Short mmCIF file of C-alpha atoms and ligand atoms in Angstrom, two decimals:
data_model
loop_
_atom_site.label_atom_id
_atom_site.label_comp_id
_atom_site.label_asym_id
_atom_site.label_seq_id
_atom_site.Cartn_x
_atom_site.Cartn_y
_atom_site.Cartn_z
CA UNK H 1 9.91 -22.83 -5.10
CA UNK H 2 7.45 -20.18 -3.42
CA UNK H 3 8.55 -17.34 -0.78
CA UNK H 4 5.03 -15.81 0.58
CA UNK H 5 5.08 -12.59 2.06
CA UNK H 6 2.32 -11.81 4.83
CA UNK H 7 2.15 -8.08 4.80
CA UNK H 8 0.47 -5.17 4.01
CA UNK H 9 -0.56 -4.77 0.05
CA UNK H 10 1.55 -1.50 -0.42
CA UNK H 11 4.62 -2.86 0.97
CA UNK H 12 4.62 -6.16 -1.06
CA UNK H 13 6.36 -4.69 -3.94
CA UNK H 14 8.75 -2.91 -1.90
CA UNK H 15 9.41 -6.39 0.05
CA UNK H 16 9.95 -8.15 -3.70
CA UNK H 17 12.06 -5.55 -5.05
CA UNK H 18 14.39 -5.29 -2.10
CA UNK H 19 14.45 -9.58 -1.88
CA UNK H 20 15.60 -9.42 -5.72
CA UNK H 21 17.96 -6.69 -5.23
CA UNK H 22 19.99 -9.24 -2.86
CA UNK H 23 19.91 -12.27 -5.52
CA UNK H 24 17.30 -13.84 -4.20
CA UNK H 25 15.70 -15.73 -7.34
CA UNK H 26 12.36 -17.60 -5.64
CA UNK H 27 8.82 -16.72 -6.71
CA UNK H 28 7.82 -14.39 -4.29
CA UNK H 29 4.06 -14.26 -4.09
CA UNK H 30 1.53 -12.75 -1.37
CA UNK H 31 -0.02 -14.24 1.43
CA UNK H 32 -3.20 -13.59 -0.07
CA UNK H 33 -2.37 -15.23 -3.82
CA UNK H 34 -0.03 -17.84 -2.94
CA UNK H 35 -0.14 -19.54 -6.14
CA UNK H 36 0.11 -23.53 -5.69
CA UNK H 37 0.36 -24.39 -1.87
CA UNK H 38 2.61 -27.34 -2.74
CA UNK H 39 5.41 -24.99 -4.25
CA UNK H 40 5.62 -22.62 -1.00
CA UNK H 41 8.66 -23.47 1.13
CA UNK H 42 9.52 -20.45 2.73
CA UNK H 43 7.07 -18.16 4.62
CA UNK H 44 7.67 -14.42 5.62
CA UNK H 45 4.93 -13.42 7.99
CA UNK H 46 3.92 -10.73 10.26
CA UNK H 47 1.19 -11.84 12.53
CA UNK H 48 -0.71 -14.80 10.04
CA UNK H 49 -3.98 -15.47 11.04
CA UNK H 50 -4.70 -18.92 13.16
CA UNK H 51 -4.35 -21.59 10.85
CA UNK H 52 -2.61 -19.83 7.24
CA UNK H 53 0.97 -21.06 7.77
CA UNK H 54 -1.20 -24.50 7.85
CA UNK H 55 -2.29 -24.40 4.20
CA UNK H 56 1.64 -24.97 3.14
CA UNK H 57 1.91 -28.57 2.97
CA UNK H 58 5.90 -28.70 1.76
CA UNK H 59 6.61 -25.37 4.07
CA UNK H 60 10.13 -25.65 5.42
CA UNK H 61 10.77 -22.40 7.15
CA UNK H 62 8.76 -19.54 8.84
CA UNK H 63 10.32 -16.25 9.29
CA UNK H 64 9.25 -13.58 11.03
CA UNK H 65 9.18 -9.83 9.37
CA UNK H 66 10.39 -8.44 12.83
CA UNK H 67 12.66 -9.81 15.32
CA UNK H 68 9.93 -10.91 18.17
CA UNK H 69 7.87 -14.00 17.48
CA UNK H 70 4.83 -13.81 19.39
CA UNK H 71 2.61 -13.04 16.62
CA UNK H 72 3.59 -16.79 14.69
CA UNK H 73 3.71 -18.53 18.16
CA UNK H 74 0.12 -17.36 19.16
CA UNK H 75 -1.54 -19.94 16.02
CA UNK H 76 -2.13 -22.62 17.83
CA UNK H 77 -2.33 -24.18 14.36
CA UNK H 78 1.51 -23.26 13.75
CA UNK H 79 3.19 -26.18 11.27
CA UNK H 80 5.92 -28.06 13.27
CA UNK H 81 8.76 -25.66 11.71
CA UNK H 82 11.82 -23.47 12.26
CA UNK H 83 10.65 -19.96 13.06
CA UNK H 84 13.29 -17.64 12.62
CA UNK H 85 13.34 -14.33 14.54
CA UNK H 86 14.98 -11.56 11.66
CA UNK H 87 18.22 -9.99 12.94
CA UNK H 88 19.27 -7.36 11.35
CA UNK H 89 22.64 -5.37 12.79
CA UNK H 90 20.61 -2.08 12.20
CA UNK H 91 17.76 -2.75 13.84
CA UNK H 92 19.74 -3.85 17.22
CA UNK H 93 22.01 -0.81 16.24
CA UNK H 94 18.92 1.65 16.34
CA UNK H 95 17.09 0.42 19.98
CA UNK H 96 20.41 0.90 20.99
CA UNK H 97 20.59 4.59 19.92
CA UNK H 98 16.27 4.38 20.89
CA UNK H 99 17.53 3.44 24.23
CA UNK H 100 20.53 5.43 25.40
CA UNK H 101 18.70 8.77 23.82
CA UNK H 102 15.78 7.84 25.96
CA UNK H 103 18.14 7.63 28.92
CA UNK H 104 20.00 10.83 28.02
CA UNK H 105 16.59 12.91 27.82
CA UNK H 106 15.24 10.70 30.80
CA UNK H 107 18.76 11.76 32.62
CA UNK H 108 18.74 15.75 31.66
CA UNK H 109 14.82 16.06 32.41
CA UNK H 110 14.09 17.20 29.00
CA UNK H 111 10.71 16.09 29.07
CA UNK H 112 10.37 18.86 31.14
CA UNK H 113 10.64 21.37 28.54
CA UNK H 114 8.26 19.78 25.68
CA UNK H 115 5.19 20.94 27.38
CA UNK H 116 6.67 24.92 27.97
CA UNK H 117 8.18 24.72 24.42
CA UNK H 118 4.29 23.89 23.29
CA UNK H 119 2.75 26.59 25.22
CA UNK H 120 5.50 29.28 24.74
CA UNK H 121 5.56 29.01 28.80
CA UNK H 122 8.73 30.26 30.51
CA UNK H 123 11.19 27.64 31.62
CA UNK H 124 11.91 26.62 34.99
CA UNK H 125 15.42 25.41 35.88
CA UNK H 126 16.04 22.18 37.96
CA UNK H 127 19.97 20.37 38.79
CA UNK H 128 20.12 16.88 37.05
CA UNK H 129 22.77 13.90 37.67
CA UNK H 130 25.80 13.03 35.62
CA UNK H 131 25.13 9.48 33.62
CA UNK H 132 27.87 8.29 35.46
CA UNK H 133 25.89 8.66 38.59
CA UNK H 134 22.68 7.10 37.50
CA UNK H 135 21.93 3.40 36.82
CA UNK H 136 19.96 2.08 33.89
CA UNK H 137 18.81 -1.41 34.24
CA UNK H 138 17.99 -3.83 30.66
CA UNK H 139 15.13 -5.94 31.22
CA UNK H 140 16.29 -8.54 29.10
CA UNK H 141 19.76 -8.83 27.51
CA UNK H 142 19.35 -10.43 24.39
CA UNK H 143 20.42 -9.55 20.95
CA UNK H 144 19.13 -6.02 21.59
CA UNK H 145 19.32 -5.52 25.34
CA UNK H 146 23.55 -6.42 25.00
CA UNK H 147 23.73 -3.67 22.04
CA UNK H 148 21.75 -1.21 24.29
CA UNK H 149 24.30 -2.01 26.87
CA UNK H 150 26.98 -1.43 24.50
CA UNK H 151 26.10 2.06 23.60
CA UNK H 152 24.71 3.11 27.34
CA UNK H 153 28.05 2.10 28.52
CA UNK H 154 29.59 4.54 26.02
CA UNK H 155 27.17 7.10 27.15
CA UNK H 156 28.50 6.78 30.55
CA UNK H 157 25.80 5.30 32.71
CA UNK H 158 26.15 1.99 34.83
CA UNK H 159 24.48 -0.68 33.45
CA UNK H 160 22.73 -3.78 35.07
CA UNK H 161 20.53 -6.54 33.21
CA UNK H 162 18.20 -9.25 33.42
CA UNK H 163 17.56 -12.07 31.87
CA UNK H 164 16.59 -15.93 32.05
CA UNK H 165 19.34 -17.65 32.10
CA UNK H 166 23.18 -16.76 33.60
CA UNK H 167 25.08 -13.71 32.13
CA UNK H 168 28.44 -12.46 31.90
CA UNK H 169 29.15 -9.37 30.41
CA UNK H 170 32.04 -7.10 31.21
CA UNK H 171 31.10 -4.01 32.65
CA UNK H 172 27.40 -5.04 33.08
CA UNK H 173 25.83 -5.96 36.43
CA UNK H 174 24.09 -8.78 35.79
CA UNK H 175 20.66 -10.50 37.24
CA UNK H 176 18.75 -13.40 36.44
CA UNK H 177 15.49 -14.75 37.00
CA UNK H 178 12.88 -13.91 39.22
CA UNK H 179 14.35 -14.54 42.44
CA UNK H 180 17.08 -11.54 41.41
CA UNK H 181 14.34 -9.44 39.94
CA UNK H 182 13.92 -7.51 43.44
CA UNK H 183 17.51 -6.59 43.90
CA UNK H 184 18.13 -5.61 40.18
CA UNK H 185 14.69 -3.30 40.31
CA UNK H 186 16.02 -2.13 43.69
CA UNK H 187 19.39 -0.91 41.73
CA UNK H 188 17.54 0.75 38.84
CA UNK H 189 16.98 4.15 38.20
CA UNK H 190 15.59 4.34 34.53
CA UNK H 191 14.89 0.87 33.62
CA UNK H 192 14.13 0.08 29.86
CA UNK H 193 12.51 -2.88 28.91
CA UNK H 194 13.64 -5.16 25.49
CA UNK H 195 11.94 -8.20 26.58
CA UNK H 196 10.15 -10.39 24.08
CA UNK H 197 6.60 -10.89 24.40
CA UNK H 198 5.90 -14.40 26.24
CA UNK H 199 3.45 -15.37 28.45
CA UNK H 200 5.73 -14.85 31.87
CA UNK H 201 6.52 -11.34 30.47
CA UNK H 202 3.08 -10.14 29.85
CA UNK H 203 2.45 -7.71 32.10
CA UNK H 204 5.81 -7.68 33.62
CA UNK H 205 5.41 -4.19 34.29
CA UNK H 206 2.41 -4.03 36.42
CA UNK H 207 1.85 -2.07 40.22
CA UNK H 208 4.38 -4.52 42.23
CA UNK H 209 6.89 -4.13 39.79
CA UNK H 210 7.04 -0.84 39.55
CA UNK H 211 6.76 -0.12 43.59
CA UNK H 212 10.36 -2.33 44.01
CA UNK H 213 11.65 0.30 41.87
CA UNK H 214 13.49 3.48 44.23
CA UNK H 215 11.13 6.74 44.40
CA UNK H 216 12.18 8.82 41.83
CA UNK H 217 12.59 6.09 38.63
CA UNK H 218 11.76 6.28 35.38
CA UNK H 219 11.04 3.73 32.58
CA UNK H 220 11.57 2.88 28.94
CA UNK H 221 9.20 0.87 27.20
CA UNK H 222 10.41 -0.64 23.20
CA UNK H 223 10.19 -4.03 23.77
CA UNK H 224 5.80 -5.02 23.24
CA UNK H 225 2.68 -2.64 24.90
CA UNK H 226 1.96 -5.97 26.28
CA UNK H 227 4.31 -5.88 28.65
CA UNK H 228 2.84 -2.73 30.67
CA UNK H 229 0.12 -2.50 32.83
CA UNK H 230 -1.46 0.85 31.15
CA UNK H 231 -3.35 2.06 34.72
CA UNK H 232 -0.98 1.22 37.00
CA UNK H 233 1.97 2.73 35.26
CA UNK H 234 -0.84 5.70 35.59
CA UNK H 235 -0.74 5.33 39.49
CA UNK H 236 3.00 5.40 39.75
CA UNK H 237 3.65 8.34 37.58
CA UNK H 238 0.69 10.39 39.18
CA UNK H 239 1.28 9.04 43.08
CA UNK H 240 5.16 10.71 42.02
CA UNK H 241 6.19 7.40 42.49
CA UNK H 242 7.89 7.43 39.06
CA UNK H 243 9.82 10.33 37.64
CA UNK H 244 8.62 9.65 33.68
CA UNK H 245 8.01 7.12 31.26
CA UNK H 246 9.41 7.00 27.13
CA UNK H 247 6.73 4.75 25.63
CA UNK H 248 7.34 3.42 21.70
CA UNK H 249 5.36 0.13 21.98
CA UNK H 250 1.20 0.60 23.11
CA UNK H 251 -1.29 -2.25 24.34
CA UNK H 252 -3.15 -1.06 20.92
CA UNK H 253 -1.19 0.25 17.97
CA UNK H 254 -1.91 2.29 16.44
CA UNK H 255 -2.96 4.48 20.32
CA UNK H 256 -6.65 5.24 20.40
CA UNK H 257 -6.77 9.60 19.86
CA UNK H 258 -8.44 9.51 23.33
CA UNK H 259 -5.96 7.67 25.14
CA UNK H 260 -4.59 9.16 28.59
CA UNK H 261 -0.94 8.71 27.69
CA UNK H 262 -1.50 11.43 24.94
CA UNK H 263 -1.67 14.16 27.31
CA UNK H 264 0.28 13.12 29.87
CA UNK H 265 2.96 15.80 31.06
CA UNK H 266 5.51 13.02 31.72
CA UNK H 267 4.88 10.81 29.19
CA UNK H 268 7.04 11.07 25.86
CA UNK H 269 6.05 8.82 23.45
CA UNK H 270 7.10 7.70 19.80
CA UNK H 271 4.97 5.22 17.26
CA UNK H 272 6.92 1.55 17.84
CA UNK H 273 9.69 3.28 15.07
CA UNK H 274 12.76 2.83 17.83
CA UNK H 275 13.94 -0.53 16.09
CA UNK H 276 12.73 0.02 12.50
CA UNK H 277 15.56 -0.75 9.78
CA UNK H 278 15.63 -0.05 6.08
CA UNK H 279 14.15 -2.62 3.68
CA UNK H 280 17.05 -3.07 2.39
CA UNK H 281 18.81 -4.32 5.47
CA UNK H 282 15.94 -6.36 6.54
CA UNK H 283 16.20 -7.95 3.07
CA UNK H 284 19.42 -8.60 3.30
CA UNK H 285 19.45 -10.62 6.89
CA UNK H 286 16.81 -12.82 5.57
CA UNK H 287 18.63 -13.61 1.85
CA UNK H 288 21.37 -14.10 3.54
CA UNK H 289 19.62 -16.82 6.48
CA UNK H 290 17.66 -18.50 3.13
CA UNK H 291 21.15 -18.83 1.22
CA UNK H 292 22.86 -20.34 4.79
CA UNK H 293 20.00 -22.62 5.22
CA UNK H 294 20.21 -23.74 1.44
CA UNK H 295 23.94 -24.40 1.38
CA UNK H 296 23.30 -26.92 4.27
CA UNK H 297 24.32 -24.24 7.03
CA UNK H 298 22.41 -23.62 10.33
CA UNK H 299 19.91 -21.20 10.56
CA UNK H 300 20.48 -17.80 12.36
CA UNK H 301 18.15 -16.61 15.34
CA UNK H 302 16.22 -19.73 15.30
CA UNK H 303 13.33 -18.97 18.39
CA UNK H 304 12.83 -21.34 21.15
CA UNK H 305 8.74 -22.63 21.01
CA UNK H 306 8.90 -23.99 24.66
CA UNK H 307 10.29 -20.41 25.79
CA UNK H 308 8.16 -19.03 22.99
CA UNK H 309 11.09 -16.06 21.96
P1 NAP U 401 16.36 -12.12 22.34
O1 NAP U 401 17.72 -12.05 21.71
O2 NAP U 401 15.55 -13.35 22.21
O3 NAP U 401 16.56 -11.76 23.88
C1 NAP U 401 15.51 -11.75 24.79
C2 NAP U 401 16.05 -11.46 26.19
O4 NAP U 401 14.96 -11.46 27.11
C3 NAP U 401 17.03 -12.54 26.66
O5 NAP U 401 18.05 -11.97 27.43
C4 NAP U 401 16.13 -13.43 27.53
O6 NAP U 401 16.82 -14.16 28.53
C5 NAP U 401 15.26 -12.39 28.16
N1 NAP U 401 14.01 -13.00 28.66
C6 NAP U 401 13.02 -13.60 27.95
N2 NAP U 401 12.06 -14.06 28.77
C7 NAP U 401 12.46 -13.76 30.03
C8 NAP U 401 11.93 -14.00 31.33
N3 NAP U 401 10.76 -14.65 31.50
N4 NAP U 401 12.62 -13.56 32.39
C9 NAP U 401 13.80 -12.91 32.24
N5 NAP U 401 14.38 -12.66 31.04
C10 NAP U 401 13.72 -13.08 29.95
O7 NAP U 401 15.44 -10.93 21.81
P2 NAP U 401 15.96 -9.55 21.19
O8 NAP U 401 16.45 -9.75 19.81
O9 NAP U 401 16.88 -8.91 22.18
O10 NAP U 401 14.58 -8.73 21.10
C11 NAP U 401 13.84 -8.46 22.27
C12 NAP U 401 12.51 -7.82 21.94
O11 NAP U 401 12.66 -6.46 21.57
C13 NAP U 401 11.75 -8.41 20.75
O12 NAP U 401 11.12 -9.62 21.05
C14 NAP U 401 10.75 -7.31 20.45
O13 NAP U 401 9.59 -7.51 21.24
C15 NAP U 401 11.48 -6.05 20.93
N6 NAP U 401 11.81 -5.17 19.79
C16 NAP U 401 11.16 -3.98 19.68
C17 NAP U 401 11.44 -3.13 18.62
C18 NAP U 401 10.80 -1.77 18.50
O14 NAP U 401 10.89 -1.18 17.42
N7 NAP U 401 10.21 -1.25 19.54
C19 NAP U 401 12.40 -3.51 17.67
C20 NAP U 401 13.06 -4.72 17.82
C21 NAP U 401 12.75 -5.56 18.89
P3 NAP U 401 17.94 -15.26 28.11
O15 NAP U 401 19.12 -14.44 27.59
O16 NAP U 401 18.24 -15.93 29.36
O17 NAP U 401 17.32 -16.11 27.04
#
């Protein structure tokens, strides 16, 4: 009984060592020497090319090596299979902490001082807001937009989400669907975005979006790059439209040296690290989802193919 691990060569052994270091006692083989494709039954992927889940004829689960799916639902070859999005408490635990810090230095105005820091310029002073008096707004409030609301609660700041479908969560305005996205936007001051990448959130923050938020707003970006129209976040930030931005996920990762964004004087931007957990912890969600799923249990964090997250 095969596990096959799609990703990069150097982290394969790290991948096999941490698997065995939680029990697990499957042949774990790369994507790219699977051995015999009648003995693999579990696949661990990060974005497999059109078609290679395919070659598994006795394949009985696909998980994913990150918790969004949209690089397994995109092969329009993809076996008729659970895909499992991987959970792990540290990784919703750390976009929490991405997101509230974001909001705190959003909040303060720090970005103002990276750029004088840089060029040993003097500072100039400027009167912020409490948390308390500023509203951050989740788009989406799944497994990682309710932990962000968790800890941004803590912090002090009202909190409002959004989501698909019908929310109750104490202490957290909620909104859902499209015909509440005006009146949530219209409530926002920094919003942060921890949507999944689907085809109705691709491009969710484009020109109209971003004019229903007030003057003034800034936003958060750590869900996909995908979701952000690059030029006309551009607009709003230089029409003063929008305050700043906090970018971790780009259109293109790793960003191009010569993109825009790099220079940007109220841009702050980190490389898609706001969610990333330990090996270890990550290994330890998915042993634990293979050992549910082999005692006869349900899976965890099964995605939805018709929503496609
Ligand atoms: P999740 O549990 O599946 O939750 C997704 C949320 O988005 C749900 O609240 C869902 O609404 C909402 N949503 C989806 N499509 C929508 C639409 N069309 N309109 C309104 N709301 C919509 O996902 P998660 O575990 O929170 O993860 C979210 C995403 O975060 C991942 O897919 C990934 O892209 C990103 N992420 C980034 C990093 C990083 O390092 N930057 C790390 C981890 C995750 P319902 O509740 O109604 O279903």
């Amino acid at each position: 009984m095969t596990l096959v691990i799609k990703c990069r060569p150097d982290d394969f052994v790290v991948w096999k060592d941490a698997l065995q270091a939680c029990g697990l006692r499957h042949e774990i083989r790369h994507w790219s020497d699977p051995g015999p494709p009648d003995d693999v039954r579990y696949a661990f992927v990060w974005a497999p090319e059109p078609g290679g889940l395919a070659r598994f004829p006795k394949l009985e689960v696909i998980f994913s090596l990150a918790i969004g799916v949209e690089h397994i639902f995109s092969d329009p070859q993809l076996p008729d299979r659970p895909v499992v999005r991987l959970v792990a408490p540290e990784t919703t635990a750390r976009m929490a902490e991405y997101v509230t810090l974001s909001a705190l230095f959003i909040q303060r105005g720090w970005y103002r001082f990276v750029r004088p820091q840089k060029d040993q310029l003097r500072w100039s002073y400027y009167s912020d807001r409490l948390a308390s008096e500023v509203k951050v707004g989740l788009l989406g409030l799944g497994e990682v937009g309710r932990a962000c609301a968790g800890m941004l609660k803590a912090a002090g700041f009202q909190v409002n989400g959004w989501s698909r479908t019908p929310k109750n969560i104490e202490g957290v305005g909620t909104f859902t669907g499209k015909a509440e996205l005006p009146a949530f936007l219209a409530s926002t001051d920094i919003l942060a975005c921890v949507l999944p990448l689907t085809a109705e959130t691709t491009n969710i923050i484009d020109a109209q979006l971003l004019g229903a938020l007030p003057r003034g707003s800034s936003i958060i970006s750590a869900g996909r790059g995908q979701h952000v129209d690059e030029p006309a976040l551009l607009d709003a930030l230089d029409s003063g439209h929008l305050e700043s931005a906090v970018l971790d996920v780009f259109r293109q990762e790793p960003l191009a040296p010569e993109h825009v964004f790099w220079s940007h004087p109220r841009i702050f931007m980190t490389p898609h690290c706001a969610g990333l957990a330990t090996y270890a912890e990550r290994a330890r969600s998915l042993a634990a989802n293979i050992d549910r799923y082999e005692n006869g249990e349900p899976l965890l964090h099964v995605a939805d193919r018709a929503a496609g997250y």
